[in-house]
mmCIF file of C-alpha atoms in Angstrom:
data_model
loop_
_atom_site.group_PDB
_atom_site.id
_atom_site.type_symbol
_atom_site.label_atom_id
_atom_site.label_comp_id
_atom_site.label_asym_id
_atom_site.label_seq_id
_atom_site.Cartn_x
_atom_site.Cartn_y
_atom_site.Cartn_z
ATOM 1 C CA MET A 1402 25.240 -18.588 -1.693
ATOM 2 C CA THR A 1403 23.864 -22.072 -1.016
ATOM 3 C CA VAL A 1404 21.480 -23.849 -3.353
ATOM 4 C CA GLU A 1405 18.731 -23.508 -0.757
ATOM 5 C CA SER A 1406 19.192 -19.754 -0.367
ATOM 6 C CA THR A 1407 19.369 -19.324 -4.144
ATOM 7 C CA LEU A 1408 16.133 -21.260 -4.531
ATOM 8 C CA GLU A 1409 14.446 -19.205 -1.825
ATOM 9 C CA THR A 1410 15.441 -15.965 -3.557
ATOM 10 C CA VAL A 1411 14.373 -17.164 -7.014
ATOM 11 C CA PHE A 1412 11.043 -18.460 -5.778
ATOM 12 C CA ARG A 1413 10.354 -15.205 -3.982
ATOM 13 C CA MET A 1414 10.980 -13.286 -7.187
ATOM 14 C CA GLU A 1415 9.182 -15.640 -9.567
ATOM 15 C CA SER A 1416 6.293 -17.030 -7.497
ATOM 16 C CA ALA A 1417 3.741 -14.524 -8.829
ATOM 17 C CA ARG A 1418 4.480 -15.445 -12.446
ATOM 18 C CA ILE A 1419 4.503 -19.159 -11.632
ATOM 19 C CA ILE A 1420 1.151 -19.006 -9.842
ATOM 20 C CA ALA A 1421 -0.334 -16.792 -12.565
ATOM 21 C CA THR A 1422 0.815 -19.174 -15.305
ATOM 22 C CA VAL A 1423 -0.590 -22.208 -13.518
ATOM 23 C CA THR A 1424 -3.864 -20.425 -12.677
ATOM 24 C CA ARG A 1425 -4.422 -19.894 -16.390
ATOM 25 C CA ILE A 1426 -4.355 -23.682 -16.769
ATOM 26 C CA VAL A 1427 -6.203 -24.932 -13.667
ATOM 27 C CA ARG A 1428 -8.479 -21.871 -13.155
ATOM 28 C CA ASP A 1429 -8.080 -22.035 -9.371
ATOM 29 C CA VAL A 1430 -5.604 -19.842 -7.470
ATOM 30 C CA GLY A 1431 -5.572 -22.150 -4.465
ATOM 31 C CA ILE A 1432 -4.617 -25.184 -6.528
ATOM 32 C CA ALA A 1433 -2.137 -23.066 -8.485
ATOM 33 C CA GLU A 1434 -0.349 -22.068 -5.287
ATOM 34 C CA GLU A 1435 -0.159 -25.706 -4.198
ATOM 35 C CA LEU A 1436 1.343 -26.722 -7.545
ATOM 36 C CA ALA A 1437 3.894 -23.902 -7.297
ATOM 37 C CA GLN A 1438 4.874 -25.246 -3.875
ATOM 38 C CA ASP A 1439 5.175 -28.738 -5.391
ATOM 39 C CA ALA A 1440 7.611 -27.330 -7.952
ATOM 40 C CA LEU A 1441 9.578 -25.747 -5.115
ATOM 41 C CA VAL A 1442 9.818 -29.115 -3.342
ATOM 42 C CA ALA A 1443 10.984 -30.738 -6.584
ATOM 43 C CA ALA A 1444 13.712 -28.125 -6.921
ATOM 44 C CA LEU A 1445 14.827 -28.724 -3.337
ATOM 45 C CA GLU A 1446 15.250 -32.375 -4.213
ATOM 46 C CA GLN A 1447 16.950 -31.969 -7.610
ATOM 47 C CA TRP A 1448 19.024 -28.781 -7.539
ATOM 48 C CA PRO A 1449 21.412 -29.828 -4.756
ATOM 49 C CA ARG A 1450 22.112 -33.000 -6.759
ATOM 50 C CA GLU A 1451 22.077 -31.636 -10.325
ATOM 51 C CA GLY A 1452 23.011 -27.988 -9.806
ATOM 52 C CA VAL A 1453 21.059 -24.754 -10.211
ATOM 53 C CA PRO A 1454 19.641 -24.431 -13.772
ATOM 54 C CA ASP A 1455 20.800 -21.589 -16.003
ATOM 55 C CA ARG A 1456 17.288 -20.130 -15.897
ATOM 56 C CA PRO A 1457 15.915 -21.159 -12.515
ATOM 57 C CA GLY A 1458 12.693 -19.156 -12.827
ATOM 58 C CA ALA A 1459 11.828 -20.862 -16.106
ATOM 59 C CA TRP A 1460 12.654 -24.259 -14.550
ATOM 60 C CA LEU A 1461 10.257 -23.681 -11.653
ATOM 61 C CA THR A 1462 7.520 -22.417 -13.960
ATOM 62 C CA ALA A 1463 7.898 -25.397 -16.282
ATOM 63 C CA ALA A 1464 7.813 -27.827 -13.335
ATOM 64 C CA ALA A 1465 4.632 -26.265 -11.946
ATOM 65 C CA ARG A 1466 3.089 -26.092 -15.412
ATOM 66 C CA HIS A 1467 3.726 -29.776 -16.100
ATOM 67 C CA ARG A 1468 2.039 -30.639 -12.800
ATOM 68 C CA ALA A 1469 -0.910 -28.472 -13.780
ATOM 69 C CA VAL A 1470 -1.216 -30.238 -17.138
ATOM 70 C CA ASP A 1471 -1.116 -33.633 -15.405
ATOM 71 C CA LEU A 1472 -3.837 -32.502 -13.020
ATOM 72 C CA VAL A 1473 -6.077 -31.312 -15.857
ATOM 73 C CA ARG A 1474 -5.562 -34.571 -17.712
ATOM 74 C CA ARG A 1475 -6.655 -36.523 -14.651
ATOM 75 C CA ARG A 1476 -9.886 -34.608 -14.345
ATOM 76 C CA GLU A 1477 -13.062 -35.925 -15.879
ATOM 77 C CA THR A 1478 -13.461 -32.640 -17.734
ATOM 78 C CA TYR A 1479 -10.091 -33.021 -19.409
ATOM 79 C CA ALA A 1480 -11.397 -32.668 -22.966
ATOM 80 C CA ARG A 1481 -13.190 -29.385 -22.231
ATOM 81 C CA LYS A 1482 -10.236 -27.964 -20.348
ATOM 82 C CA LEU A 1483 -7.866 -28.961 -23.111
ATOM 83 C CA ALA A 1484 -9.996 -27.106 -25.630
ATOM 84 C CA GLU A 1485 -9.984 -24.007 -23.427
ATOM 85 C CA VAL A 1486 -6.254 -23.757 -22.914
ATOM 86 C CA GLY A 1487 -5.343 -24.777 -26.443
ATOM 87 C CA ARG A 1488 -2.220 -26.179 -27.941
ATOM 88 C CA THR A 1489 0.088 -24.527 -25.373
ATOM 89 C CA LEU A 1490 -0.568 -27.388 -22.959
ATOM 90 C CA THR A 1491 1.344 -29.831 -25.133
ATOM 91 C CA GLU A 1492 4.294 -27.589 -25.999
ATOM 92 C CA GLU A 1493 7.451 -28.418 -24.111
ATOM 93 C CA SER A 1494 9.245 -25.071 -24.288
ATOM 94 C CA TYR A 1495 8.129 -22.124 -22.221
ATOM 95 C CA ASP A 1496 9.591 -18.729 -21.403
ATOM 96 C CA PRO A 1497 7.753 -16.956 -18.576
ATOM 97 C CA GLU A 1498 10.127 -14.058 -18.285
ATOM 98 C CA PRO A 1499 9.185 -10.559 -19.568
ATOM 99 C CA SER A 1500 11.228 -9.284 -22.474
ATOM 100 C CA GLY A 1501 12.353 -6.143 -20.687
ATOM 101 C CA PRO A 1502 12.466 -4.497 -17.250
ATOM 102 C CA GLY A 1503 9.405 -2.374 -17.996
ATOM 103 C CA ASP A 1504 7.282 -5.220 -19.358
ATOM 104 C CA ILE A 1505 4.677 -7.107 -17.385
ATOM 105 C CA ASP A 1506 3.457 -10.643 -17.740
ATOM 106 C CA ASP A 1507 -0.229 -10.442 -18.722
ATOM 107 C CA ASP A 1508 -0.940 -13.459 -16.536
ATOM 108 C CA VAL A 1509 0.332 -11.584 -13.473
ATOM 109 C CA LEU A 1510 -2.052 -8.716 -14.212
ATOM 110 C CA ARG A 1511 -4.892 -11.240 -14.569
ATOM 111 C CA LEU A 1512 -3.866 -12.714 -11.225
ATOM 112 C CA VAL A 1513 -4.056 -9.292 -9.562
ATOM 113 C CA PHE A 1514 -7.562 -8.635 -10.876
ATOM 114 C CA THR A 1515 -8.624 -12.138 -9.854
ATOM 115 C CA THR A 1516 -7.388 -11.783 -6.283
ATOM 116 C CA CYS A 1517 -9.050 -8.349 -6.089
ATOM 117 C CA HIS A 1518 -12.499 -9.650 -7.070
ATOM 118 C CA PRO A 1519 -15.373 -7.939 -5.179
ATOM 119 C CA VAL A 1520 -16.660 -11.312 -4.006
ATOM 120 C CA LEU A 1521 -13.879 -11.046 -1.402
ATOM 121 C CA SER A 1522 -13.719 -8.630 1.511
ATOM 122 C CA ALA A 1523 -11.215 -5.773 1.279
ATOM 123 C CA GLU A 1524 -9.013 -7.441 3.916
ATOM 124 C CA ALA A 1525 -9.092 -10.768 2.090
ATOM 125 C CA ARG A 1526 -8.224 -9.165 -1.262
ATOM 126 C CA ALA A 1527 -5.169 -7.443 0.166
ATOM 127 C CA ALA A 1528 -3.964 -10.500 2.082
ATOM 128 C CA LEU A 1529 -4.407 -12.894 -0.855
ATOM 129 C CA THR A 1530 -2.723 -10.577 -3.360
ATOM 130 C CA LEU A 1531 0.232 -9.922 -1.079
ATOM 131 C CA ARG A 1532 0.598 -13.677 -0.655
ATOM 132 C CA LEU A 1533 0.240 -14.722 -4.295
ATOM 133 C CA VAL A 1534 1.539 -11.657 -6.159
ATOM 134 C CA GLY A 1535 3.852 -10.098 -3.585
ATOM 135 C CA GLY A 1536 5.283 -13.401 -2.383
ATOM 136 C CA LEU A 1537 4.977 -12.397 1.273
ATOM 137 C CA ARG A 1538 4.739 -14.992 4.007
ATOM 138 C CA THR A 1539 1.681 -15.073 6.234
ATOM 139 C CA ASP A 1540 3.583 -13.634 9.202
ATOM 140 C CA GLU A 1541 4.849 -10.718 7.080
ATOM 141 C CA ILE A 1542 1.328 -9.889 5.927
ATOM 142 C CA ALA A 1543 0.133 -10.064 9.533
ATOM 143 C CA ARG A 1544 2.758 -7.540 10.598
ATOM 144 C CA ALA A 1545 1.901 -5.255 7.688
ATOM 145 C CA PHE A 1546 -1.759 -5.160 8.780
ATOM 146 C CA LEU A 1547 -1.047 -5.297 12.530
ATOM 147 C CA VAL A 1548 -3.271 -8.350 13.018
ATOM 148 C CA PRO A 1549 -2.566 -11.837 14.410
ATOM 149 C CA GLU A 1550 -0.988 -14.344 12.028
ATOM 150 C CA PRO A 1551 -3.818 -16.917 12.413
ATOM 151 C CA THR A 1552 -6.287 -14.224 11.322
ATOM 152 C CA VAL A 1553 -4.362 -13.629 8.102
ATOM 153 C CA ALA A 1554 -3.974 -17.359 7.457
ATOM 154 C CA ALA A 1555 -7.732 -17.832 7.835
ATOM 155 C CA ARG A 1556 -8.443 -14.903 5.501
ATOM 156 C CA ILE A 1557 -6.207 -16.340 2.789
ATOM 157 C CA THR A 1558 -7.714 -19.822 3.076
ATOM 158 C CA ARG A 1559 -11.271 -18.508 2.967
ATOM 159 C CA ALA A 1560 -10.445 -16.205 0.056
ATOM 160 C CA LYS A 1561 -9.134 -19.052 -2.099
ATOM 161 C CA ARG A 1562 -12.192 -21.157 -1.309
ATOM 162 C CA THR A 1563 -14.521 -18.256 -2.069
ATOM 163 C CA LEU A 1564 -12.938 -17.614 -5.468
ATOM 164 C CA ALA A 1565 -13.176 -21.303 -6.361
ATOM 165 C CA LYS A 1566 -16.785 -21.590 -5.198
ATOM 166 C CA ALA A 1567 -17.800 -18.456 -7.110
ATOM 167 C CA GLY A 1568 -16.093 -19.681 -10.264
ATOM 168 C CA VAL A 1569 -14.257 -16.394 -10.726
ATOM 169 C CA GLU A 1570 -12.727 -16.197 -14.190
ATOM 170 C CA PHE A 1571 -8.982 -15.709 -14.550
ATOM 171 C CA GLU A 1572 -9.105 -12.507 -16.606
ATOM 172 C CA VAL A 1573 -8.683 -8.765 -16.722
ATOM 173 C CA PRO A 1574 -12.332 -7.622 -16.638
ATOM 174 C CA TYR A 1575 -13.905 -4.933 -18.796
ATOM 175 C CA GLY A 1576 -16.292 -2.035 -18.294
ATOM 176 C CA ALA A 1577 -18.072 -1.747 -14.958
ATOM 177 C CA ASP A 1578 -16.440 -4.901 -13.577
ATOM 178 C CA ARG A 1579 -12.984 -3.453 -14.143
ATOM 179 C CA ALA A 1580 -13.942 -0.139 -12.524
ATOM 180 C CA ALA A 1581 -15.392 -1.953 -9.510
ATOM 181 C CA ARG A 1582 -12.095 -3.733 -8.862
ATOM 182 C CA LEU A 1583 -9.746 -0.876 -9.688
ATOM 183 C CA GLY A 1584 -9.608 0.644 -6.200
ATOM 184 C CA SER A 1585 -8.587 -2.657 -4.645
ATOM 185 C CA VAL A 1586 -6.012 -3.304 -7.354
ATOM 186 C CA LEU A 1587 -4.406 0.098 -6.809
ATOM 187 C CA GLU A 1588 -4.376 -0.389 -3.046
ATOM 188 C CA VAL A 1589 -2.735 -3.781 -3.259
ATOM 189 C CA ILE A 1590 -0.060 -2.655 -5.732
ATOM 190 C CA TYR A 1591 0.706 0.218 -3.347
ATOM 191 C CA LEU A 1592 0.937 -2.177 -0.390
ATOM 192 C CA ILE A 1593 3.338 -4.440 -2.290
ATOM 193 C CA PHE A 1594 5.539 -1.466 -3.151
ATOM 194 C CA ASN A 1595 5.542 -0.185 0.420
ATOM 195 C CA GLU A 1596 6.595 -3.573 1.782
ATOM 196 C CA GLY A 1597 9.565 -3.436 -0.577
ATOM 197 C CA TYR A 1598 10.327 0.231 0.101
ATOM 198 C CA ALA A 1599 10.278 -0.095 3.901
ATOM 199 C CA ALA A 1600 10.086 -3.705 5.039
ATOM 200 C CA THR A 1601 7.925 -4.224 8.103
ATOM 201 C CA ALA A 1602 10.361 -6.751 9.538
ATOM 202 C CA GLY A 1603 13.656 -8.503 8.982
ATOM 203 C CA ASP A 1604 17.285 -7.522 8.695
ATOM 204 C CA ASP A 1605 17.022 -5.313 5.600
ATOM 205 C CA LEU A 1606 15.292 -1.971 5.180
ATOM 206 C CA LEU A 1607 14.594 -2.559 1.475
ATOM 207 C CA ARG A 1608 13.258 -5.453 -0.549
ATOM 208 C CA PRO A 1609 13.894 -4.171 -4.091
ATOM 209 C CA ALA A 1610 12.261 -7.113 -5.867
ATOM 210 C CA LEU A 1611 8.882 -6.178 -4.404
ATOM 211 C CA CYS A 1612 9.323 -2.556 -5.511
ATOM 212 C CA GLU A 1613 10.154 -3.728 -9.024
ATOM 213 C CA ASP A 1614 7.115 -6.029 -9.122
ATOM 214 C CA ALA A 1615 4.845 -3.193 -8.016
ATOM 215 C CA LEU A 1616 6.352 -0.843 -10.599
ATOM 216 C CA ARG A 1617 5.778 -3.355 -13.395
ATOM 217 C CA LEU A 1618 2.180 -3.842 -12.276
ATOM 218 C CA ALA A 1619 1.557 -0.078 -12.095
ATOM 219 C CA ARG A 1620 3.067 0.510 -15.534
ATOM 220 C CA GLY A 1621 1.069 -2.342 -17.029
ATOM 221 C CA LEU A 1622 -2.112 -1.032 -15.468
ATOM 222 C CA ALA A 1623 -1.437 2.467 -16.816
ATOM 223 C CA ALA A 1624 -1.045 1.037 -20.318
ATOM 224 C CA LEU A 1625 -4.242 -0.954 -19.887
ATOM 225 C CA MET A 1626 -6.306 1.962 -18.506
ATOM 226 C CA PRO A 1627 -4.875 5.184 -20.014
ATOM 227 C CA ALA A 1628 -7.975 7.266 -19.199
ATOM 228 C CA GLU A 1629 -7.848 6.606 -15.426
ATOM 229 C CA SER A 1630 -6.244 9.499 -13.547
ATOM 230 C CA GLU A 1631 -5.545 7.541 -10.365
ATOM 231 C CA VAL A 1632 -3.794 4.757 -12.270
ATOM 232 C CA HIS A 1633 -1.334 7.354 -13.574
ATOM 233 C CA GLY A 1634 -1.193 8.893 -10.110
ATOM 234 C CA LEU A 1635 -0.109 5.602 -8.572
ATOM 235 C CA ALA A 1636 2.448 5.024 -11.324
ATOM 236 C CA ALA A 1637 3.847 8.531 -10.744
ATOM 237 C CA LEU A 1638 4.066 7.983 -6.999
ATOM 238 C CA LEU A 1639 5.902 4.672 -7.307
ATOM 239 C CA GLU A 1640 8.322 5.946 -9.971
ATOM 240 C CA ILE A 1641 9.357 8.944 -7.853
ATOM 241 C CA GLN A 1642 9.545 6.983 -4.607
ATOM 242 C CA ALA A 1643 11.613 4.257 -6.271
ATOM 243 C CA SER A 1644 14.027 6.897 -7.575
ATOM 244 C CA ARG A 1645 15.399 7.346 -4.042
ATOM 245 C CA THR A 1646 16.174 3.685 -3.431
ATOM 246 C CA ALA A 1647 19.951 3.848 -3.948
ATOM 247 C CA ALA A 1648 20.282 6.779 -1.532
ATOM 248 C CA ARG A 1649 18.100 5.339 1.250
ATOM 249 C CA THR A 1650 20.772 3.038 2.683
ATOM 250 C CA GLY A 1651 24.474 3.393 3.339
ATOM 251 C CA PRO A 1652 27.245 0.976 2.326
ATOM 252 C CA ASP A 1653 26.494 -1.159 5.392
ATOM 253 C CA GLY A 1654 22.760 -1.252 4.686
ATOM 254 C CA ALA A 1655 21.895 1.209 7.452
ATOM 255 C CA PRO A 1656 18.974 3.585 6.723
ATOM 256 C CA VAL A 1657 19.787 7.124 5.564
ATOM 257 C CA LEU A 1658 17.199 9.748 6.512
ATOM 258 C CA LEU A 1659 15.725 11.966 3.801
ATOM 259 C CA ALA A 1660 17.562 15.015 5.126
ATOM 260 C CA ASP A 1661 20.907 13.206 4.848
ATOM 261 C CA GLN A 1662 20.463 11.519 1.473
ATOM 262 C CA ASN A 1663 22.837 12.263 -1.386
ATOM 263 C CA ARG A 1664 20.363 13.493 -3.985
ATOM 264 C CA ARG A 1665 22.847 12.927 -6.766
ATOM 265 C CA ARG A 1666 22.162 9.235 -6.218
ATOM 266 C CA TRP A 1667 18.456 9.680 -6.927
ATOM 267 C CA ASN A 1668 17.543 8.069 -10.230
ATOM 268 C CA ARG A 1669 16.726 10.943 -12.588
ATOM 269 C CA LEU A 1670 15.194 8.629 -15.193
ATOM 270 C CA LEU A 1671 12.626 7.351 -12.713
ATOM 271 C CA ILE A 1672 11.940 10.914 -11.595
ATOM 272 C CA ARG A 1673 11.286 11.988 -15.176
ATOM 273 C CA ARG A 1674 9.000 8.996 -15.645
ATOM 274 C CA GLY A 1675 7.185 10.033 -12.486
ATOM 275 C CA TYR A 1676 6.755 13.607 -13.681
ATOM 276 C CA ALA A 1677 5.369 12.346 -16.998
ATOM 277 C CA ALA A 1678 2.908 10.026 -15.252
ATOM 278 C CA LEU A 1679 1.810 12.869 -12.971
ATOM 279 C CA GLU A 1680 1.183 15.059 -16.018
ATOM 280 C CA ARG A 1681 -0.998 12.286 -17.456
ATOM 281 C CA ALA A 1682 -2.893 12.100 -14.155
ATOM 282 C CA VAL A 1683 -3.565 15.837 -14.335
ATOM 283 C CA ALA A 1684 -4.589 15.629 -17.987
ATOM 284 C CA THR A 1685 -7.031 12.771 -17.432
ATOM 285 C CA GLY A 1686 -8.689 13.836 -14.200
ATOM 286 C CA GLY A 1687 -7.086 16.816 -12.524
ATOM 287 C CA ALA A 1688 -4.975 14.801 -10.062
ATOM 288 C CA HIS A 1689 -7.413 15.153 -7.187
ATOM 289 C CA GLY A 1690 -7.276 11.523 -6.041
ATOM 290 C CA PRO A 1691 -5.201 10.179 -3.141
ATOM 291 C CA TYR A 1692 -2.457 8.590 -5.254
ATOM 292 C CA ALA A 1693 -2.058 11.617 -7.508
ATOM 293 C CA LEU A 1694 -1.873 13.892 -4.453
ATOM 294 C CA GLN A 1695 0.809 11.684 -2.895
ATOM 295 C CA ALA A 1696 2.660 11.766 -6.205
ATOM 296 C CA ALA A 1697 2.499 15.577 -6.150
ATOM 297 C CA ILE A 1698 4.035 15.505 -2.661
ATOM 298 C CA ALA A 1699 6.803 13.180 -3.855
ATOM 299 C CA ALA A 1700 7.395 15.491 -6.826
ATOM 300 C CA CYS A 1701 7.899 18.436 -4.438
ATOM 301 C CA HIS A 1702 10.689 16.518 -2.737
ATOM 302 C CA ALA A 1703 12.199 15.508 -6.078
ATOM 303 C CA ARG A 1704 12.282 19.108 -7.345
ATOM 304 C CA ALA A 1705 14.269 20.340 -4.330
ATOM 305 C CA ALA A 1706 17.980 20.371 -5.148
ATOM 306 C CA ALA A 1707 18.734 20.124 -1.427
ATOM 307 C CA TYR A 1708 16.718 19.230 1.653
ATOM 308 C CA GLU A 1709 16.810 22.877 2.750
ATOM 309 C CA ASP A 1710 15.132 23.898 -0.523
ATOM 310 C CA THR A 1711 12.038 21.758 0.075
ATOM 311 C CA ASP A 1712 8.743 23.620 -0.328
ATOM 312 C CA TRP A 1713 7.260 22.469 2.958
ATOM 313 C CA ALA A 1714 4.344 24.896 2.842
ATOM 314 C CA THR A 1715 3.131 23.353 -0.425
ATOM 315 C CA ILE A 1716 3.657 19.860 0.951
ATOM 316 C CA ALA A 1717 1.642 20.700 4.072
ATOM 317 C CA ALA A 1718 -1.164 22.053 1.875
ATOM 318 C CA LEU A 1719 -1.123 18.915 -0.265
ATOM 319 C CA TYR A 1720 -1.340 16.737 2.854
ATOM 320 C CA GLU A 1721 -4.333 18.785 3.978
ATOM 321 C CA ARG A 1722 -6.027 18.052 0.635
ATOM 322 C CA LEU A 1723 -5.050 14.387 0.954
ATOM 323 C CA ALA A 1724 -6.566 14.234 4.434
ATOM 324 C CA ALA A 1725 -9.828 15.536 2.984
ATOM 325 C CA VAL A 1726 -10.118 12.835 0.294
ATOM 326 C CA ALA A 1727 -8.445 9.932 2.148
ATOM 327 C CA PRO A 1728 -8.530 10.689 5.894
ATOM 328 C CA SER A 1729 -6.295 8.538 8.080
ATOM 329 C CA PRO A 1730 -4.100 8.972 11.178
ATOM 330 C CA VAL A 1731 -0.992 8.210 9.095
ATOM 331 C CA VAL A 1732 -1.803 11.030 6.674
ATOM 332 C CA GLU A 1733 -2.271 13.363 9.648
ATOM 333 C CA LEU A 1734 1.070 12.272 11.060
ATOM 334 C CA ASN A 1735 2.780 13.067 7.774
ATOM 335 C CA ARG A 1736 0.986 16.416 7.646
ATOM 336 C CA ALA A 1737 2.285 17.166 11.130
ATOM 337 C CA VAL A 1738 5.857 16.633 9.919
ATOM 338 C CA ALA A 1739 5.327 19.008 6.993
ATOM 339 C CA VAL A 1740 3.699 21.603 9.252
ATOM 340 C CA SER A 1741 6.613 21.359 11.678
ATOM 341 C CA MET A 1742 9.021 22.134 8.848
ATOM 342 C CA ALA A 1743 6.904 24.983 7.490
ATOM 343 C CA GLU A 1744 5.760 26.577 10.756
ATOM 344 C CA GLY A 1745 8.058 25.215 13.450
ATOM 345 C CA PRO A 1746 8.273 22.154 15.734
ATOM 346 C CA GLU A 1747 5.715 23.462 18.246
ATOM 347 C CA ALA A 1748 2.990 23.563 15.597
ATOM 348 C CA GLY A 1749 3.876 20.049 14.494
ATOM 349 C CA LEU A 1750 3.996 18.705 18.043
ATOM 350 C CA ALA A 1751 0.493 19.964 18.735
ATOM 351 C CA LEU A 1752 -0.792 17.962 15.780
ATOM 352 C CA VAL A 1753 1.177 14.864 16.796
ATOM 353 C CA ASP A 1754 -0.085 14.990 20.387
ATOM 354 C CA ALA A 1755 -3.637 15.145 19.074
ATOM 355 C CA LEU A 1756 -2.995 11.783 17.413
ATOM 356 C CA ALA A 1757 -1.923 10.038 20.623
ATOM 357 C CA THR A 1758 -5.238 8.206 20.954
ATOM 358 C CA ALA A 1759 -5.897 7.696 17.231
ATOM 359 C CA PRO A 1760 -6.961 4.106 16.393
ATOM 360 C CA GLY A 1761 -4.164 2.023 14.921
ATOM 361 C CA LEU A 1762 -1.318 4.321 15.973
ATOM 362 C CA ASP A 1763 -0.764 3.004 19.506
ATOM 363 C CA ARG A 1764 1.694 0.403 18.126
ATOM 364 C CA TYR A 1765 2.898 2.432 15.130
ATOM 365 C CA HIS A 1766 6.604 3.103 15.645
ATOM 366 C CA LEU A 1767 6.698 6.235 13.495
ATOM 367 C CA LEU A 1768 4.445 8.131 15.920
ATOM 368 C CA PRO A 1769 6.995 8.178 18.786
ATOM 369 C CA SER A 1770 9.780 8.544 16.210
ATOM 370 C CA VAL A 1771 8.253 11.762 14.834
ATOM 371 C CA ARG A 1772 7.462 12.977 18.331
ATOM 372 C CA GLY A 1773 11.041 12.311 19.406
ATOM 373 C CA ASP A 1774 12.369 14.355 16.505
ATOM 374 C CA LEU A 1775 10.094 17.293 17.330
ATOM 375 C CA LEU A 1776 10.997 17.167 21.018
ATOM 376 C CA ALA A 1777 14.705 17.101 20.131
ATOM 377 C CA ARG A 1778 14.260 20.190 17.953
ATOM 378 C CA LEU A 1779 12.590 21.916 20.902
ATOM 379 C CA GLY A 1780 15.473 21.014 23.219
ATOM 380 C CA ARG A 1781 13.410 18.616 25.344
ATOM 381 C CA THR A 1782 16.130 15.986 25.174
ATOM 382 C CA THR A 1783 15.064 13.659 28.000
ATOM 383 C CA GLU A 1784 11.598 13.257 26.511
ATOM 384 C CA ALA A 1785 13.060 12.865 23.017
ATOM 385 C CA ARG A 1786 15.328 10.021 24.104
ATOM 386 C CA ALA A 1787 12.387 8.217 25.686
ATOM 387 C CA GLU A 1788 10.335 8.550 22.491
ATOM 388 C CA PHE A 1789 13.136 7.237 20.274
ATOM 389 C CA ALA A 1790 13.631 4.301 22.646
ATOM 390 C CA ARG A 1791 9.896 3.553 22.553
ATOM 391 C CA ALA A 1792 9.902 3.693 18.751
ATOM 392 C CA ALA A 1793 12.842 1.278 18.661
ATOM 393 C CA ASP A 1794 10.926 -1.178 20.824
ATOM 394 C CA LEU A 1795 7.883 -1.019 18.538
ATOM 395 C CA THR A 1796 9.531 -1.556 15.146
ATOM 396 C CA ARG A 1797 10.037 -5.074 13.770
ATOM 397 C CA ASN A 1798 12.739 -4.033 11.326
ATOM 398 C CA GLU A 1799 16.265 -4.476 12.677
ATOM 399 C CA ARG A 1800 17.751 -1.649 10.581
ATOM 400 C CA GLU A 1801 15.152 0.820 11.792
ATOM 401 C CA ARG A 1802 15.647 -0.339 15.371
ATOM 402 C CA GLU A 1803 19.388 0.333 15.141
ATOM 403 C CA LEU A 1804 18.773 3.787 13.691
ATOM 404 C CA LEU A 1805 16.252 4.733 16.378
ATOM 405 C CA ARG A 1806 18.514 3.550 19.180
ATOM 406 C CA ALA A 1807 21.365 5.548 17.676
ATOM 407 C CA ARG A 1808 19.180 8.646 17.564
ATOM 408 C CA ALA A 1809 18.265 8.128 21.220
ATOM 409 C CA ARG A 1810 21.972 8.031 22.112
ATOM 410 C CA GLU A 1811 22.810 11.080 20.005
ATOM 411 C CA VAL A 1812 20.193 13.436 21.473
ATOM 412 C CA GLN A 1813 22.028 15.978 23.602
#
């Protein structure tokens, strides 16, 4: 691996912690991101000449932090800022890395709550958090939301300006303020996980670092808010979904469908953690929220020793409940799959065809993919091949495109 590719990987993994650490000093997420980029440029200049440091994440954080300190010292309000941030500004050593895989950097959690402030629109919150916490590029966020890249870029720029103008504090809020931001925080953590679990574009199906970041955030949030049912519901959902990661791709990186996965490769520890979190969701609120319901669906899959043992009737019923509390075309599409398994492909196809004109699904590759599968099960092979080919044309992920084209060829 070249120095440049190593740096790119490290920065992708560590950027959230770097930006969070610097935001604590400069109190401005926009400036913090710029200083993190300055540290990246410095590494590009020094690492090829001096070699990659033993702890590259700590090196980048220290470089950005030193730039932040210099900036504060140049400001007219230096004395006040110095009093606020305390003695840590003058200490040379710094270790930004969590002590264990389940730990979370408090500054990262503060960054999430800051980027999810209600002064921002819902779209701006999600875009800014995915950029600063998830480390996604602007074009990746645009693909995730199915909007033009310039639109996302403008949202991010305006969001940073809005936070600075409003003087939003870099903190985890309390009481009503925390409750007001919780929905956005949960949504964004879920979006970060999903981008890691099934990348919208690129050569790889999975981006494990994003899944791990989302898991750490969800666990930290559950520890912070133990009485919130949906916080535990989200944690349960992510734990169980992440348990399948090793089985979702083959040795060559090609996707492996749920029906074909080797369930012995599912991580039983993560599944047990998911069950425990789901029990806490039930105990604190009855598990009636959208994340807890999705976690219950994931738990149904996890309990089945084999694909053929899946309780599809229960899953279909859970999707019906989910559609009632969080209606969306994607939920309906997933319900159609469950109904097709419980009642037969004709019943599922009727539901899928009803979604043909649903807003937001006209460019969603999983709609023709599901329809192709149902048509193949009904023996309508010519139509199935056309649907798989259409799905392949719509996806931006190369691994998914290869799989869909293979399915189109295999339909007999």
